Structures are given as C-alpha cells and as structure tokens.
Coordinates of N, CA and C in Angstrom, one line a residue:
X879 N -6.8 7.9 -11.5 CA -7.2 6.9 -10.5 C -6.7 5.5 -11.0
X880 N -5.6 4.8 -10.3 CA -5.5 3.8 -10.4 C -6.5 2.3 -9.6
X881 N -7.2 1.4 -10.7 CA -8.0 0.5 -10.4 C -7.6 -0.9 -10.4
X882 N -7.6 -1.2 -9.3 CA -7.2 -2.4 -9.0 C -8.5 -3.5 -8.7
X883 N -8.7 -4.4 -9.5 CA -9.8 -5.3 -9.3 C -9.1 -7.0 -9.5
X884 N -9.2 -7.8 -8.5 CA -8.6 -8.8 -8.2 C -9.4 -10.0 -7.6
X885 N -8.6 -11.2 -7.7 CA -9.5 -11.9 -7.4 C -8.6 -12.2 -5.4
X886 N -8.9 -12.4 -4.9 CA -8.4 -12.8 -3.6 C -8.5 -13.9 -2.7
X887 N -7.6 -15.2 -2.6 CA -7.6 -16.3 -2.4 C -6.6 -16.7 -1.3
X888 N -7.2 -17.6 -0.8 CA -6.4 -18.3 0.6 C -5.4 -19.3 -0.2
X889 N -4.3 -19.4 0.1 CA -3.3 -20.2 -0.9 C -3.9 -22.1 -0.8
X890 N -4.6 -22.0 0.0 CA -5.4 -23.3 -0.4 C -6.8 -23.6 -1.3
X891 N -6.9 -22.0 -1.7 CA -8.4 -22.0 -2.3 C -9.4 -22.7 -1.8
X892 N -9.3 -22.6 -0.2 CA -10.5 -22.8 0.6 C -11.6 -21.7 0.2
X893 N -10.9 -20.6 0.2 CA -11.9 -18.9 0.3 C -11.6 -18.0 -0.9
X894 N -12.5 -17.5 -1.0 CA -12.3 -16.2 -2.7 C -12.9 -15.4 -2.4
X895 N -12.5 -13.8 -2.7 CA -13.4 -13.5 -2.8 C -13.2 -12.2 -4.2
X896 N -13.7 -11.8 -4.6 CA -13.5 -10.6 -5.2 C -13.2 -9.1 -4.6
X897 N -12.3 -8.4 -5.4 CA -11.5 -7.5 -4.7 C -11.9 -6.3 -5.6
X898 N -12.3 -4.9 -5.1 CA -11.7 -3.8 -5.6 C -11.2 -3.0 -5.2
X899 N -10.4 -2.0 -5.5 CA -9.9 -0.8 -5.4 C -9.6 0.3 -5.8
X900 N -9.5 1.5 -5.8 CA -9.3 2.4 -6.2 C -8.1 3.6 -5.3
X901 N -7.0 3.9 -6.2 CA -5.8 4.5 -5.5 C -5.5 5.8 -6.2
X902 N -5.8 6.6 -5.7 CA -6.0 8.3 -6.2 C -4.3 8.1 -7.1
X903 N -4.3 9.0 -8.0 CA -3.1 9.2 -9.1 C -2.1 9.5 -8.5
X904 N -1.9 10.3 -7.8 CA -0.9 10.8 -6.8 C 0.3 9.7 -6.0
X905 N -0.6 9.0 -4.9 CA -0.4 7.8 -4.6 C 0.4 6.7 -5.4
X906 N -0.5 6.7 -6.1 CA -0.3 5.5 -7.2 C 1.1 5.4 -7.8
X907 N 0.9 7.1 -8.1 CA 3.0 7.2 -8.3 C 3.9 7.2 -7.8
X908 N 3.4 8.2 -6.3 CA 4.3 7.4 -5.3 C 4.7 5.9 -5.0
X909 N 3.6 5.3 -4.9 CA 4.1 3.9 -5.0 C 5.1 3.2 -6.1
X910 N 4.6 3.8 -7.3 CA 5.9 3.6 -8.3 C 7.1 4.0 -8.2
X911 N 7.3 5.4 -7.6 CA 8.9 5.5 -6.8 C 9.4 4.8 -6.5
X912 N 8.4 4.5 -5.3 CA 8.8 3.7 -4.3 C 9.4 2.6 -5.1
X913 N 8.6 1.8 -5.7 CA 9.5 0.5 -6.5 C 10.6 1.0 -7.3
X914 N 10.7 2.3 -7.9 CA 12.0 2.2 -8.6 C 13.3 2.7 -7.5
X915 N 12.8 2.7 -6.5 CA 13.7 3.2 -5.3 C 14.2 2.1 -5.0
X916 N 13.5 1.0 -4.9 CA 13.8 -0.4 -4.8 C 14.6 -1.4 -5.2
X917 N 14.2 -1.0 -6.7 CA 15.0 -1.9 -7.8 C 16.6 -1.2 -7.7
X918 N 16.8 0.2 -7.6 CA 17.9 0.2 -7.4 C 18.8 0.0 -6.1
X919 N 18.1 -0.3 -5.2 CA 18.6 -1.2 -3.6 C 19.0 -2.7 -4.1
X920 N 17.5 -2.9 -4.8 CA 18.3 -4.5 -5.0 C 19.4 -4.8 -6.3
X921 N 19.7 -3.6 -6.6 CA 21.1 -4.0 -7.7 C 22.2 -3.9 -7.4
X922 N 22.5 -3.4 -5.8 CA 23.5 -3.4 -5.4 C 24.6 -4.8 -4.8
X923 N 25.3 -4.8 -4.7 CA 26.4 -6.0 -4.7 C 25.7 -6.6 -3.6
X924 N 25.9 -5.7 -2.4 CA 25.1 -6.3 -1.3 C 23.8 -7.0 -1.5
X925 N 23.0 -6.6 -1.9 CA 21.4 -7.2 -1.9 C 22.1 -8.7 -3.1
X926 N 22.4 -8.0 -3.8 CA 22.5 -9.1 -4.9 C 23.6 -10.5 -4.3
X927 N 24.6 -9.9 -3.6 CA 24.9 -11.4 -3.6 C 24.9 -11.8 -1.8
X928 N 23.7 -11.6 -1.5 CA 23.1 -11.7 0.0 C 24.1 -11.5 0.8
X929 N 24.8 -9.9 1.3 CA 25.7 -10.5 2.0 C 25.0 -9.8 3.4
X930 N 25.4 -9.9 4.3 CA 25.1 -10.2 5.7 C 26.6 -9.3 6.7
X931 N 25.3 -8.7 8.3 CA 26.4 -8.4 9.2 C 26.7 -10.0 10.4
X932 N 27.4 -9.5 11.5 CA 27.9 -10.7 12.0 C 27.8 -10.0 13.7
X933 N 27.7 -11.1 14.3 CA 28.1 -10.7 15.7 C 28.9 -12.1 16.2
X934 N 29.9 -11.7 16.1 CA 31.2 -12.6 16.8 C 32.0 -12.4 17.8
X935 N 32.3 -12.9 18.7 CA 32.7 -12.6 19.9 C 33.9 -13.7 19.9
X936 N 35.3 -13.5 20.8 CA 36.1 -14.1 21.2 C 36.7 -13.6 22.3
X937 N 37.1 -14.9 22.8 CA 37.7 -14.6 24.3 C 38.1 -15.6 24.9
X938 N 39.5 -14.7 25.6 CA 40.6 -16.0 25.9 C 40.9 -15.8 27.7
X939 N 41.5 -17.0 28.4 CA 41.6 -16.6 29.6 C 42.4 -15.5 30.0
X940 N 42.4 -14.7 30.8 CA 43.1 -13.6 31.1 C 42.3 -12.3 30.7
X941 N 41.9 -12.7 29.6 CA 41.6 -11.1 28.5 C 40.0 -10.9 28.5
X942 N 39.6 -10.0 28.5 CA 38.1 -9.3 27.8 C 37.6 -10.1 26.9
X943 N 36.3 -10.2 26.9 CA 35.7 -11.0 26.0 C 35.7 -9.4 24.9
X944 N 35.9 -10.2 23.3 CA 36.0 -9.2 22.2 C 35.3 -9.5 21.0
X945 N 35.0 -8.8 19.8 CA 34.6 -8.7 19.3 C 35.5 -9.3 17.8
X946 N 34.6 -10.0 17.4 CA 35.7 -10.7 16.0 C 35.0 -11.1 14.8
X947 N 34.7 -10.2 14.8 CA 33.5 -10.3 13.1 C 34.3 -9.9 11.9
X948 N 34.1 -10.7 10.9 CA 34.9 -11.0 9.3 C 35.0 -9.2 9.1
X949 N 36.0 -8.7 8.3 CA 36.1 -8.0 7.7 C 34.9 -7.0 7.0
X950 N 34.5 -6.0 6.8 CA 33.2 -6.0 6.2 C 33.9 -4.9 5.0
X951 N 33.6 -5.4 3.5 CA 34.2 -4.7 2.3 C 32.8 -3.0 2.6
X952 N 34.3 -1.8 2.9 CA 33.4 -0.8 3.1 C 32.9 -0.1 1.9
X953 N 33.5 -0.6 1.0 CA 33.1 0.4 -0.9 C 31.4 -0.5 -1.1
X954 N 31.3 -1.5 -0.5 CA 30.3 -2.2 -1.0 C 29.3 -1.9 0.1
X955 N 29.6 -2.0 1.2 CA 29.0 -1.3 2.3 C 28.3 0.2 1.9
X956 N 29.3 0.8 1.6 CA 28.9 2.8 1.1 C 27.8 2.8 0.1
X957 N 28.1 1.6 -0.4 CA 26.9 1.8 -1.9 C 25.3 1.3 -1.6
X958 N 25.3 0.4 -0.7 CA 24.3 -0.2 -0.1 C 23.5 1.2 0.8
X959 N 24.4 1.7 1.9 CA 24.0 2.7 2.7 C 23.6 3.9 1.9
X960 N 23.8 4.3 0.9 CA 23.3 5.0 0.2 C 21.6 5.1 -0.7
X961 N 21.9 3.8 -1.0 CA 20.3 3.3 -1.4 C 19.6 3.3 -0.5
X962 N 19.6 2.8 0.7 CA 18.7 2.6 1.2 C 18.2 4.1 2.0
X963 N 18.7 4.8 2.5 CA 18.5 6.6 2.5 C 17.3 6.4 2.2
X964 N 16.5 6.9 0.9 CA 14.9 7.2 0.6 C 13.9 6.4 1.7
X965 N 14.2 5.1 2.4 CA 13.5 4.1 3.4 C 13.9 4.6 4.4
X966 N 15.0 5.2 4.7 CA 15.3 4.6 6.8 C 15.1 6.1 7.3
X967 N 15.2 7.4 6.4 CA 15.0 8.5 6.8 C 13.6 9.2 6.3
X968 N 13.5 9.5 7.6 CA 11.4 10.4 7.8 C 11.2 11.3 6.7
X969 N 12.0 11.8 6.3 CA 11.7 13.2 5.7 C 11.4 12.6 4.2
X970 N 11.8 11.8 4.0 CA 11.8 10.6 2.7 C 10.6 10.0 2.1
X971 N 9.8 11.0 0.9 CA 8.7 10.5 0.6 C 8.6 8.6 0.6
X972 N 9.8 8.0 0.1 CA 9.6 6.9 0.3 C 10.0 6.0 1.5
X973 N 9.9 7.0 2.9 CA 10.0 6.3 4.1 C 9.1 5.2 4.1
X974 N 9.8 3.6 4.8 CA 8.9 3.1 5.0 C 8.0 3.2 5.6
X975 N 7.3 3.5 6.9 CA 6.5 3.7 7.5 C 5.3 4.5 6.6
X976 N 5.9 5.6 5.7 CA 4.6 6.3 5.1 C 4.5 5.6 4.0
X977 N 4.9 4.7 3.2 CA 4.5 3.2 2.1 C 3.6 2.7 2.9
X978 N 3.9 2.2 3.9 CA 3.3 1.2 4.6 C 1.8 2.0 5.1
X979 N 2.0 3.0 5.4 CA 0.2 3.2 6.0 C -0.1 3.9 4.8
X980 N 0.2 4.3 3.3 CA -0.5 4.4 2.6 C -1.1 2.5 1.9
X981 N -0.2 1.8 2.1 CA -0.8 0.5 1.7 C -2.2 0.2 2.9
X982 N -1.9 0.8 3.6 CA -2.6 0.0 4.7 C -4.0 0.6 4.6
X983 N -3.4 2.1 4.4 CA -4.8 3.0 4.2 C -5.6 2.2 3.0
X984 N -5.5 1.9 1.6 CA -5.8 1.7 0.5 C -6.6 0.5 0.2
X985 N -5.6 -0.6 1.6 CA -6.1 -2.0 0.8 C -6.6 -2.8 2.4
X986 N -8.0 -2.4 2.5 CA -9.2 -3.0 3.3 C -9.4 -4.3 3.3
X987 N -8.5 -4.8 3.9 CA -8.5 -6.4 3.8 C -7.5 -7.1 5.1
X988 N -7.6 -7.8 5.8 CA -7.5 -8.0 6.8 C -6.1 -8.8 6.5
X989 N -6.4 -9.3 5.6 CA -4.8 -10.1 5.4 C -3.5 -9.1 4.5
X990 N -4.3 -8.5 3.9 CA -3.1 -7.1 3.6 C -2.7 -6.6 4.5
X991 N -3.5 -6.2 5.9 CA -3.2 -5.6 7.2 C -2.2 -6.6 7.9
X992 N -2.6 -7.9 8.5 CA -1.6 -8.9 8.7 C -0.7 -8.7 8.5
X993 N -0.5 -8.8 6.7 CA 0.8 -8.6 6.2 C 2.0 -7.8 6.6
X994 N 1.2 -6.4 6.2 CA 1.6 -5.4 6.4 C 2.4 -5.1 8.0
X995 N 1.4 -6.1 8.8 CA 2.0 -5.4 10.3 C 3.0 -6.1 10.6
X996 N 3.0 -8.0 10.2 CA 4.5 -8.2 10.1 C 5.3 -7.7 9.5
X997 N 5.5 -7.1 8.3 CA 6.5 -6.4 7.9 C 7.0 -5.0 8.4
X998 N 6.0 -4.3 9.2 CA 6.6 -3.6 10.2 C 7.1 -4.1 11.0
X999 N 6.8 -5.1 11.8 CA 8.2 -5.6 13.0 C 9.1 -6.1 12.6
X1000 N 9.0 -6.6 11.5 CA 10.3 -6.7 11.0 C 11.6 -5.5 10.7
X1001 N 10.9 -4.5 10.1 CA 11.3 -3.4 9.8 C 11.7 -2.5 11.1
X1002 N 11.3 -2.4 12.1 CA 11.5 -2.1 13.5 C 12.4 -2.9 14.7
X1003 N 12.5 -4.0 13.8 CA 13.1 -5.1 14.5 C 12.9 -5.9 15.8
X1004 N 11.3 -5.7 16.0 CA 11.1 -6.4 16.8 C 10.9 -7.9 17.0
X1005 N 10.4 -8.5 15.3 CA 10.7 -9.6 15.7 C 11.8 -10.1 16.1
X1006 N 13.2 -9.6 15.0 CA 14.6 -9.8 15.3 C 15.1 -10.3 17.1
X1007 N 14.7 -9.1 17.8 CA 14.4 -8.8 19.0 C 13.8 -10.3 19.6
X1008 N 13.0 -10.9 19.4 CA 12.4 -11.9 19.8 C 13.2 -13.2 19.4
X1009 N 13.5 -13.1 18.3 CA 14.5 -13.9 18.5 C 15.6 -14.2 18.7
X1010 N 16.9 -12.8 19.2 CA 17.9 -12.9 19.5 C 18.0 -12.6 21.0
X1011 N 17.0 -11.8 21.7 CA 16.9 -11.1 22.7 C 17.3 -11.6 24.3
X1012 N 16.9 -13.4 24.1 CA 17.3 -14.1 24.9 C 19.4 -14.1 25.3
X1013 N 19.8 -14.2 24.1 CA 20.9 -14.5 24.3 C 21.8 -13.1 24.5
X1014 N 21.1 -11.6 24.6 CA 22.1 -10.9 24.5 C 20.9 -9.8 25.4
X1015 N 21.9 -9.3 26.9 CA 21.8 -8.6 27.7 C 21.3 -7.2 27.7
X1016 N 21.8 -6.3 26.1 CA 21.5 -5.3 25.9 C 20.5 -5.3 24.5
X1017 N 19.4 -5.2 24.9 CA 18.8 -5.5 23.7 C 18.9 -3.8 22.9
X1018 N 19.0 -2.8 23.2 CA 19.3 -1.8 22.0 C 20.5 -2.1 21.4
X1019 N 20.9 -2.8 21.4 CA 22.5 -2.5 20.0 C 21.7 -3.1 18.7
X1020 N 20.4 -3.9 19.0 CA 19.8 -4.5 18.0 C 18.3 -3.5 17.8
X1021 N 18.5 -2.6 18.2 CA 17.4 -1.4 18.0 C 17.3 -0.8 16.7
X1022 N 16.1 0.0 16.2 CA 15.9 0.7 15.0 C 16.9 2.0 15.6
X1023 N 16.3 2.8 16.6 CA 17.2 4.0 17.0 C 18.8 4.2 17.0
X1024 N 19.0 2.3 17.4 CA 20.5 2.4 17.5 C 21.0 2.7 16.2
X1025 N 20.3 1.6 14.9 CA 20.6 1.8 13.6 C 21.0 2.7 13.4
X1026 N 20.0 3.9 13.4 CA 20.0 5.3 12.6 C 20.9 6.0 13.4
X1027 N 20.9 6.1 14.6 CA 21.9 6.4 15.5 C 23.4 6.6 15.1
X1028 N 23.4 5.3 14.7 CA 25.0 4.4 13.5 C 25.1 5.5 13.1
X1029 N 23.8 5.2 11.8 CA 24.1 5.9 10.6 C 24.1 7.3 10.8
X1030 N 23.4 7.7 11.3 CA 23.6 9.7 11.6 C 25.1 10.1 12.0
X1031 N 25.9 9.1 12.7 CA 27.5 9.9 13.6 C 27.9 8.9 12.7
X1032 N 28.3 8.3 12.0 CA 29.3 7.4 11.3 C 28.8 7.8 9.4
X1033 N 27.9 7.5 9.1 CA 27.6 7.6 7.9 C 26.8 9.2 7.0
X1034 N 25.6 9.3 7.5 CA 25.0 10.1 6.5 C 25.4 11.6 7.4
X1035 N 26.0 11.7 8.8 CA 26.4 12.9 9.7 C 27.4 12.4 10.7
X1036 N 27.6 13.4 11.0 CA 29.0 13.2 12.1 C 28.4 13.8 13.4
X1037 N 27.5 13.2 14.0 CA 26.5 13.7 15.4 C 27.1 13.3 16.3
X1038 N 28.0 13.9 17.1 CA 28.8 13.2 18.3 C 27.6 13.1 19.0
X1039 N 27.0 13.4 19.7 CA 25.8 12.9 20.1 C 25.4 11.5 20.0
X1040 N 25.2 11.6 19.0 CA 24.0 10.1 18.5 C 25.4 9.1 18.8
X1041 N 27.1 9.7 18.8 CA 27.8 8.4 18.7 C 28.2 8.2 19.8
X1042 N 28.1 9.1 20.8 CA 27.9 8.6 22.2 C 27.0 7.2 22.6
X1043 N 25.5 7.6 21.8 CA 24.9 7.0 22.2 C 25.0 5.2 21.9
X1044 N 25.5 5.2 20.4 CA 25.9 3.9 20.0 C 26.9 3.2 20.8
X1045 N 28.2 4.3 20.7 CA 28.5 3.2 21.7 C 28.2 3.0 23.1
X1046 N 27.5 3.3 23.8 CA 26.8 3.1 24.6 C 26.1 1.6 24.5
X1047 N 25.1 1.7 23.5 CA 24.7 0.7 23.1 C 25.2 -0.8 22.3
X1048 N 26.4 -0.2 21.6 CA 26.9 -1.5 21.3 C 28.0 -1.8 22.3
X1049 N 28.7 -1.3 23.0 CA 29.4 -1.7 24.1 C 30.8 -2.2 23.1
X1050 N 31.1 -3.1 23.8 CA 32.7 -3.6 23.1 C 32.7 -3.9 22.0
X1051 N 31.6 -4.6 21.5 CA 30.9 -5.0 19.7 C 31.3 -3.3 19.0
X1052 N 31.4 -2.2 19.3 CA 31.6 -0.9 19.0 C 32.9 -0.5 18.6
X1053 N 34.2 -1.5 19.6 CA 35.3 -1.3 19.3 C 35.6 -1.7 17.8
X1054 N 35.0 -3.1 17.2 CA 35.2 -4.0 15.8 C 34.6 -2.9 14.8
X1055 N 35.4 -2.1 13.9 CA 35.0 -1.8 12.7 C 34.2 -0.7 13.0
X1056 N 34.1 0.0 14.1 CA 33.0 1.2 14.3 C 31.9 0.6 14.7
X1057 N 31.5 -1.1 15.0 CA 30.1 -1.4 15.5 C 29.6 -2.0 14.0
X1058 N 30.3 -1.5 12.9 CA 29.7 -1.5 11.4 C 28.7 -3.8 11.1
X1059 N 29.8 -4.8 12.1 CA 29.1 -5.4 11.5 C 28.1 -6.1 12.3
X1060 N 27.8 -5.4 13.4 CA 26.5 -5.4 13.9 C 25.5 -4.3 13.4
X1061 N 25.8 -3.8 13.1 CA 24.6 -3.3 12.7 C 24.0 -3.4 11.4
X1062 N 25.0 -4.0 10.4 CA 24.5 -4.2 9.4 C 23.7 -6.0 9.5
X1063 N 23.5 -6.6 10.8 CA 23.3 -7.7 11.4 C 22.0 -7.1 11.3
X1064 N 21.7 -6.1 12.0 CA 20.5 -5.6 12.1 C 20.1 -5.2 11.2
X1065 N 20.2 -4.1 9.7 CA 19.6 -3.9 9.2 C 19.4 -4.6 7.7
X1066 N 19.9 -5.5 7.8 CA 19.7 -7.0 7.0 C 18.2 -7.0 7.4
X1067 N 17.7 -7.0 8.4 CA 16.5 -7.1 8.7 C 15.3 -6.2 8.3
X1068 N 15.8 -5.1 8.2 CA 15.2 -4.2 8.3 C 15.0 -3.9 6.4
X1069 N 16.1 -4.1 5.8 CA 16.5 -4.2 3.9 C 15.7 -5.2 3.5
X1070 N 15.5 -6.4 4.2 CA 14.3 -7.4 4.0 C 12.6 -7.3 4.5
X1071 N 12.5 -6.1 5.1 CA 11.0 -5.6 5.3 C 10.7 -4.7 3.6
X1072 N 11.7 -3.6 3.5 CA 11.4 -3.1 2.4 C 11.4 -4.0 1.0
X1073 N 12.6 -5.0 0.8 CA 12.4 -5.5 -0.5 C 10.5 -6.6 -0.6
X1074 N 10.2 -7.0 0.5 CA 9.4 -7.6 0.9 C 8.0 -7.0 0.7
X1075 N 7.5 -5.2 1.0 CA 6.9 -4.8 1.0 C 7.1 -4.5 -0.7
X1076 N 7.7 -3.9 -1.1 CA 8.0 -3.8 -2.6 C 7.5 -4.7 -3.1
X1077 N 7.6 -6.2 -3.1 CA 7.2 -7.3 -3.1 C 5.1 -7.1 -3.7
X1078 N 4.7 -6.3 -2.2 CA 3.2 -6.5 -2.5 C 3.0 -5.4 -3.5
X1079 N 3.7 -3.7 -3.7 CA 3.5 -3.0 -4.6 C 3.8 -3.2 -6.1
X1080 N 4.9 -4.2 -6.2 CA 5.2 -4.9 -7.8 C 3.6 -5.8 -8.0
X1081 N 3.1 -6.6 -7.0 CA 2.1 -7.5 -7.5 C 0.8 -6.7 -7.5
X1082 N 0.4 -5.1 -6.9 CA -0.5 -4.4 -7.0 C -0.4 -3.9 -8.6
X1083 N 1.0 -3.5 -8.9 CA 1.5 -3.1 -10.4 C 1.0 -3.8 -11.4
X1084 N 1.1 -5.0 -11.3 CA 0.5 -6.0 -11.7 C -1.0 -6.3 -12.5
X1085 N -1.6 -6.1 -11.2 CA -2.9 -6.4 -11.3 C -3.2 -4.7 -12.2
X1086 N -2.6 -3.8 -11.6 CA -3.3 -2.7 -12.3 C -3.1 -2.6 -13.8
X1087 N -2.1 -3.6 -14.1 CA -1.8 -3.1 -15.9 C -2.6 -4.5 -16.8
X1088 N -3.1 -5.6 -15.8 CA -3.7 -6.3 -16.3 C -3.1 -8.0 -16.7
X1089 N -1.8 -7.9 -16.3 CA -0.9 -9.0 -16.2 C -1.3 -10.0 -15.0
X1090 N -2.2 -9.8 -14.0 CA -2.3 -10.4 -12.6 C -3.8 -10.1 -12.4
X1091 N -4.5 -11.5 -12.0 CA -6.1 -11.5 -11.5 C -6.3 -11.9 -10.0
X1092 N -5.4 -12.2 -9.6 CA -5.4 -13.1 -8.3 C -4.2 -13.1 -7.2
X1093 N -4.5 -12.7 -6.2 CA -3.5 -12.7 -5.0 C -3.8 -13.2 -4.0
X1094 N -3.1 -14.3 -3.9 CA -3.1 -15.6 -2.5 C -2.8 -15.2 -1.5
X1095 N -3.3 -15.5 -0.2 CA -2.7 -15.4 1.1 C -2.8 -16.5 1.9
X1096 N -2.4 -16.8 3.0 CA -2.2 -18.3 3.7 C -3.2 -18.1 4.3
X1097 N -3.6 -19.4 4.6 CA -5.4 -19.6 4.6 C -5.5 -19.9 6.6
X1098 N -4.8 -19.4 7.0 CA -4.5 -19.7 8.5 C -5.3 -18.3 9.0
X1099 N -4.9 -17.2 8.1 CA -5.3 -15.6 8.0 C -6.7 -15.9 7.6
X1100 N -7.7 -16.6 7.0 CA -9.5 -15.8 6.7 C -9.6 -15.3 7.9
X1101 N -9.5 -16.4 9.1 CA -10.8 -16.3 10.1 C -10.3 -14.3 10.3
X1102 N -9.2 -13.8 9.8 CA -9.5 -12.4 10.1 C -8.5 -12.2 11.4
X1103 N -7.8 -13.4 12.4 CA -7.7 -13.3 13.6 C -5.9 -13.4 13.6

C-alpha cells in the first residue's frame, strides 16, 4: 500500500489543509508505468523540440480553396505515433481515461477532481473545440473519433472503413499529406492532457518517497465550485 500524506494548499496560502491517502500496490504500479510510459513520449524529437500540426488553407481566384500546411517530417512523426499507443488505445492498461478515473477514484479532493476534469477535455478535445469551433464549419475533423479514426486506416491499421470516414471529416484538409497535419493539430492537444496528467502522478511519486510535503492548487478552486 502506497501512502501518501501531504500537506494541501491554495497557491495563495489562503487555505491548508492536511491530506491522506492510501493507493493499493497494484495501482500504485500501474501508475508508475504509466509515468515510465510517459518519459518515453516525452523523449521523442517531437515532444522535445515542441513541434506542432497546422491547418493552412490557400486559395486563389478561379480555383478551390486548398490545403497548404508545411511539410510534416514522417520518421519523426512514426516515432511519436508510436509512443503515444499505450494512451490513445482502450485496451491499454495505460489508457488515459483508465489513469484518469483511477486518479480520480483515489484522490478525494475536489480540486484534484477539477483538475482532473479539465484535463479530460482537453484530452477529448473539447476545449480545443471551444476554441476553434467558431471559425470552422465541420467541427469533427477536430474530434477524438476522427483522431483515432486517422490513426486506425493510416497508421496503427489499414480500416478502409474508418478512412472513409476521415475523409469525410477532414474534407479537402484530407487531400494535404493524408490529413496528417491536421490531425496532429489535434492531438498536440490531446499529448498535452497526458504529459500534464503525468505531471500530477510524478508529484504523487514524490510525496510518496518523501521528497514532497505540499501540493498547491489555485485558490479560485476552495470554494469547491
């Protein structure tokens, strides 16, 4: 049984309070997977030297509006899509979604929950969604489904099916590169919910080896609301 005893504070140190926990053995290592699943996501060229998808558009009189997004290096791309596998697929003890409700299950605290639920819409991309959703017609090409959709007929399977459906969804952005740098537009987003969540399980790691007494949250979150 891993024991977590902490102190818990509003990053203003308006509020404190004392924290316990206890995370059956089991768990506990799963969660350490999880972070070594992690560390090797973020050693990749991609994570490491922040690179990013694009949605670019060009269009001249006469012609179709088209799609004109930079080059995207695919060796660097392959190695990225690879890592990230253990996260974006269900069957994946370290799916996010099952990280995430065992954190949620574990740690009884309203601002862990907070936390935790923005980093699922992030990870689902609904905030994304909120913020680009105005300027673009088809809001699935910026979907979680569409993602994996990608990845199932282009990457980890060849699902004519699922690639119907993408392009479907990405429309003419589908002709540039296979759709490749929209969707890695998208799951930029989605690579930053996991390194993010990793984030709270390294400072749980922390506290349990005795390196860490105190974990801040923004003091906007006590009232709980």
């Amino acid at each position: 049984m891993a024991l977590l005893a902490f102190e818990l504070l509003t990053d203003d140190g308006s509020h404190g309070e004392a924290i316990f926990y206890e995370v059956p053995d089991d768990e506990w290592e799963r969660l350490r997977r999880f972070h070594g699943e992690v560390e090797r996501l973020r050693s990749t060229n991609f994570v490491q030297n922040e690179r990013g998808g694009q949605i670019a558009m060009r269009w001249e009189v006469g012609s179709p509006l088209r799609s004109n997004a930079k080059p995207v290096d695919t060796e660097e791309v392959g190695a990225l899509l690879l890592r990230i596998r253990p996260f974006v697929l269900k069957d994946e003890e370290c799916y996010f979604h099952k990280i995430k409700k065992l954190l949620k299950r574990r740690l009884e605290h309203h601002a862990f929950r907070k936390h935790l639920d923005m980093l699922n819409e992030k990870f689902t991309l609904k905030a994304l969604q909120r913020q680009v959703g105005l300027n673009f017609s088809n809001r699935n090409m910026l979907s979680v489904d569409t993602v994996m959709d990608w990845l199932n007929s282009y990457e980890y399977h060849r699902n004519a099916d699922k690639k119907r459906l993408v392009e479907s969804a990405l429309g003419f952005l589908g002709d540039d590169q296979d759709g490749l740098p929209v969707v890695l537009f998208a799951l930029v987003e989605m690579i930053q919910a996991i390194l993010y969540i990793d984030d709270l399980v390294e400072t749980l790691m922390q506290v349990e080896s005795g390196s860490r007494s105190e974990i801040r949250y923004p003091a906007a979150w006590a009232s709980g609301t």
